[in-house]
PDB file of C-alpha atoms in Angstrom:
ATOM      1  CA  MET A  25       0.000   0.000   0.000  1.00 75.00           C
ATOM      2  CA  ALA A  26       2.846   2.375   0.818  1.00 75.00           C
ATOM      3  CA  GLU A  27       4.320   1.915  -2.668  1.00 80.00           C
ATOM      4  CA  VAL A  28       0.986   2.691  -4.334  1.00 84.00           C
ATOM      5  CA  LEU A  29       0.642   5.904  -2.320  1.00 80.00           C
ATOM      6  CA  ASN A  30       4.291   6.731  -2.916  1.00 86.00           C
ATOM      7  CA  VAL A  31       5.086   7.166   0.805  1.00 88.00           C
ATOM      8  CA  SER A  32       7.449   5.424   3.177  1.00 89.00           C
ATOM      9  CA  LYS A  33       6.252   2.333   5.041  1.00 86.00           C
ATOM     10  CA  SER A  34       6.968   3.877   8.432  1.00 90.00           C
ATOM     11  CA  GLY A  35       5.060   7.038   7.490  1.00 87.00           C
ATOM     12  CA  TYR A  36       2.084   4.991   6.283  1.00 87.00           C
ATOM     13  CA  TYR A  37       1.875   2.906   9.475  1.00 88.00           C
ATOM     14  CA  LYS A  38       2.311   5.987  11.643  1.00 89.00           C
ATOM     15  CA  TRP A  39      -0.588   7.637   9.770  1.00 86.00           C
ATOM     16  CA  ARG A  40      -2.800   4.541  10.283  1.00 87.00           C
ATOM     17  CA  THR A  41      -2.272   4.504  14.055  1.00 92.00           C
ATOM     18  CA  ARG A  42      -2.491   8.268  14.532  1.00 92.00           C
ATOM     19  CA  LYS A  43      -5.331   9.554  16.698  1.00 92.00           C
ATOM     20  CA  PRO A  44      -7.844  11.992  15.168  1.00 90.00           C
ATOM     21  CA  CYS A  45      -6.993  15.657  15.575  1.00 93.00           C
ATOM     22  CA  LYS A  46      -8.887  17.933  17.958  1.00 94.00           C
ATOM     23  CA  HIS A  47     -10.934  19.468  15.132  1.00 94.00           C
ATOM     24  CA  ASN A  48     -12.183  16.028  14.013  1.00 94.00           C
ATOM     25  CA  ARG A  49     -13.021  15.037  17.597  1.00 94.00           C
ATOM     26  CA  ASP A  50     -14.936  18.311  17.999  1.00 94.00           C
ATOM     27  CA  ASP A  51     -16.793  17.592  14.750  1.00 95.00           C
ATOM     28  CA  GLN A  52     -17.858  14.185  16.121  1.00 95.00           C
ATOM     29  CA  ASP A  53     -19.148  15.807  19.324  1.00 94.00           C
ATOM     30  CA  LEU A  54     -20.943  18.434  17.252  1.00 95.00           C
ATOM     31  CA  LEU A  55     -22.442  15.721  15.027  1.00 96.00           C
ATOM     32  CA  ALA A  56     -23.947  14.048  18.092  1.00 96.00           C
ATOM     33  CA  MET A  57     -25.591  17.343  19.131  1.00 95.00           C
ATOM     34  CA  ILE A  58     -26.784  18.025  15.578  1.00 96.00           C
ATOM     35  CA  LEU A  59     -28.380  14.572  15.359  1.00 96.00           C
ATOM     36  CA  LYS A  60     -30.066  15.055  18.727  1.00 96.00           C
ATOM     37  CA  LEU A  61     -31.601  18.388  17.635  1.00 95.00           C
ATOM     38  CA  TYR A  62     -32.433  17.062  14.162  1.00 96.00           C
ATOM     39  CA  ASN A  63     -34.278  14.023  15.514  1.00 95.00           C
ATOM     40  CA  ALA A  64     -36.019  16.107  18.198  1.00 95.00           C
ATOM     41  CA  SER A  65     -37.399  18.329  15.415  1.00 93.00           C
ATOM     42  CA  ASN A  66     -38.833  15.275  13.638  1.00 92.00           C
ATOM     43  CA  ARG A  67     -36.107  15.627  10.982  1.00 93.00           C
ATOM     44  CA  VAL A  68     -37.401  19.016   9.886  1.00 92.00           C
ATOM     45  CA  PHE A  69     -34.644  21.400  11.024  1.00 94.00           C
ATOM     46  CA  GLY A  70     -32.028  22.463   8.528  1.00 94.00           C
ATOM     47  CA  SER A  71     -28.632  23.970   9.231  1.00 94.00           C
ATOM     48  CA  LYS A  72     -29.994  27.446   9.992  1.00 94.00           C
ATOM     49  CA  LYS A  73     -32.432  26.318  12.668  1.00 94.00           C
ATOM     50  CA  ILE A  74     -29.927  23.891  14.126  1.00 95.00           C
ATOM     51  CA  LYS A  75     -27.395  26.723  14.343  1.00 95.00           C
ATOM     52  CA  LYS A  76     -29.895  28.876  16.267  1.00 94.00           C
ATOM     53  CA  GLU A  77     -30.507  26.033  18.720  1.00 94.00           C
ATOM     54  CA  LEU A  78     -26.793  25.306  19.100  1.00 93.00           C
ATOM     55  CA  ASP A  79     -26.087  28.987  19.758  1.00 92.00           C
ATOM     56  CA  LYS A  80     -28.376  28.740  22.788  1.00 92.00           C
ATOM     57  CA  ILE A  81     -26.429  25.732  24.083  1.00 89.00           C
ATOM     58  CA  ILE A  82     -22.790  26.254  23.046  1.00 86.00           C
ATOM     59  CA  LYS A  83     -20.481  29.191  23.624  1.00 79.00           C
ATOM     60  CA  PRO A  84     -18.422  30.164  21.578  1.00 83.00           C
ATOM     61  CA  PHE A  85     -20.723  30.104  18.586  1.00 86.00           C
ATOM     62  CA  ILE A  86     -20.324  27.595  15.755  1.00 90.00           C
ATOM     63  CA  ASN A  87     -20.127  28.842  12.171  1.00 93.00           C
ATOM     64  CA  HIS A  88     -23.125  27.878  10.009  1.00 94.00           C
ATOM     65  CA  LYS A  89     -20.840  26.626   7.244  1.00 96.00           C
ATOM     66  CA  ARG A  90     -19.295  24.090   9.605  1.00 96.00           C
ATOM     67  CA  ILE A  91     -22.769  22.834  10.549  1.00 96.00           C
ATOM     68  CA  GLU A  92     -23.711  22.648   6.865  1.00 96.00           C
ATOM     69  CA  ARG A  93     -20.555  20.672   6.082  1.00 97.00           C
ATOM     70  CA  ILE A  94     -21.096  18.198   8.914  1.00 97.00           C
ATOM     71  CA  MET A  95     -24.745  17.689   7.922  1.00 97.00           C
ATOM     72  CA  HIS A  96     -23.849  17.244   4.259  1.00 97.00           C
ATOM     73  CA  ASP A  97     -21.015  14.789   4.995  1.00 96.00           C
ATOM     74  CA  ASN A  98     -23.383  12.679   7.106  1.00 96.00           C
ATOM     75  CA  HIS A  99     -26.338  12.879   4.676  1.00 96.00           C
ATOM     76  CA  ILE A 100     -28.561  14.836   7.060  1.00 96.00           C
ATOM     77  CA  TYR A 101     -31.118  16.873   5.127  1.00 94.00           C
ATOM     78  CA  ALA A 102     -34.164  18.839   6.251  1.00 92.00           C
ATOM     79  CA  LYS A 103     -37.649  17.974   5.103  1.00 88.00           C
ATOM     80  CA  VAL A 104     -38.825  20.764   2.872  1.00 85.00           C
ATOM     81  CA  SER A 105     -42.569  21.306   2.663  1.00 83.00           C
ATOM     82  CA  ARG A 106     -44.288  24.107   0.882  1.00 84.00           C
ATOM     83  CA  GLN A 107     -47.370  25.871   2.085  1.00 87.00           C
ATOM     84  CA  PHE A 108     -50.574  24.859   0.319  1.00 89.00           C
ATOM     85  CA  LYS A 109     -51.686  27.567  -2.078  1.00 88.00           C
ATOM     86  CA  VAL A 110     -55.231  27.677  -3.432  1.00 86.00           C
ATOM     87  CA  THR A 111     -55.205  28.269  -7.171  1.00 86.00           C
ATOM     88  CA  THR A 112     -58.920  27.880  -7.911  1.00 85.00           C
ATOM     89  CA  ASN A 113     -61.412  30.670  -7.317  1.00 82.00           C
ATOM     90  CA  SER A 114     -64.829  28.993  -7.082  1.00 81.00           C
ATOM     91  CA  ARG A 115     -66.595  32.095  -5.776  1.00 84.00           C
ATOM     92  CA  HIS A 116     -67.249  34.093  -8.885  1.00 84.00           C
ATOM     93  CA  ARG A 117     -70.248  35.261 -10.849  1.00 87.00           C
ATOM     94  CA  LEU A 118     -68.991  34.258 -14.251  1.00 87.00           C
ATOM     95  CA  PRO A 119     -71.061  31.838 -16.345  1.00 87.00           C
ATOM     96  CA  ILE A 120     -70.242  28.159 -15.917  1.00 82.00           C
ATOM     97  CA  ASP A 121     -69.935  26.007 -19.024  1.00 82.00           C
ATOM     98  CA  GLU A 122     -72.426  23.287 -19.672  1.00 84.00           C
ATOM     99  CA  ASN A 123     -71.499  19.667 -18.867  1.00 78.00           C
ATOM    100  CA  LEU A 124     -71.180  18.364 -22.432  1.00 80.00           C
ATOM    101  CA  LEU A 125     -70.144  14.836 -21.491  1.00 82.00           C
ATOM    102  CA  ASN A 126     -72.974  14.445 -18.995  1.00 80.00           C
ATOM    103  CA  ARG A 127     -70.839  12.201 -16.824  1.00 77.00           C
ATOM    104  CA  ASP A 128     -72.012  11.013 -13.436  1.00 76.00           C
ATOM    105  CA  LEU A 129     -68.859  11.136 -11.267  1.00 75.00           C
ATOM    106  CA  ARG A 130     -70.530   9.865  -8.089  1.00 78.00           C
ATOM    107  CA  GLN A 131     -69.192   6.614  -6.744  1.00 79.00           C
ATOM    108  CA  SER A 132     -71.436   3.599  -6.754  1.00 79.00           C
ATOM    109  CA  PRO A 133     -71.678   1.601  -3.493  1.00 79.00           C
ATOM    110  CA  PRO A 134     -69.432  -1.478  -3.271  1.00 79.00           C
ATOM    111  CA  ILE A 135     -70.966  -4.819  -4.187  1.00 72.00           C
TER     112      ILE A 135
END
């Protein structure tokens, strides 16, 4: 493996046994908090709302881009739902066209 990566064997084995850096350990702790808030929100919160909640809990504040990166790397996405918008105006005084097909759309009772 060391030859493929073009590094020394001792450097490769030292890299394999090296402990994660402080930043990566902090990211793992932050991921646990993000997942807790995300699941508590019924998987609705995105990075902005999670940041607001984390700001209440953690000092110093965490940058929103870091939260976005952690969520993206761990495939955590918010549920996006749009507000229902009525597009039909049934209350008007305009003439209504005649039913040319004369279809009866009522359901018949089950047999």
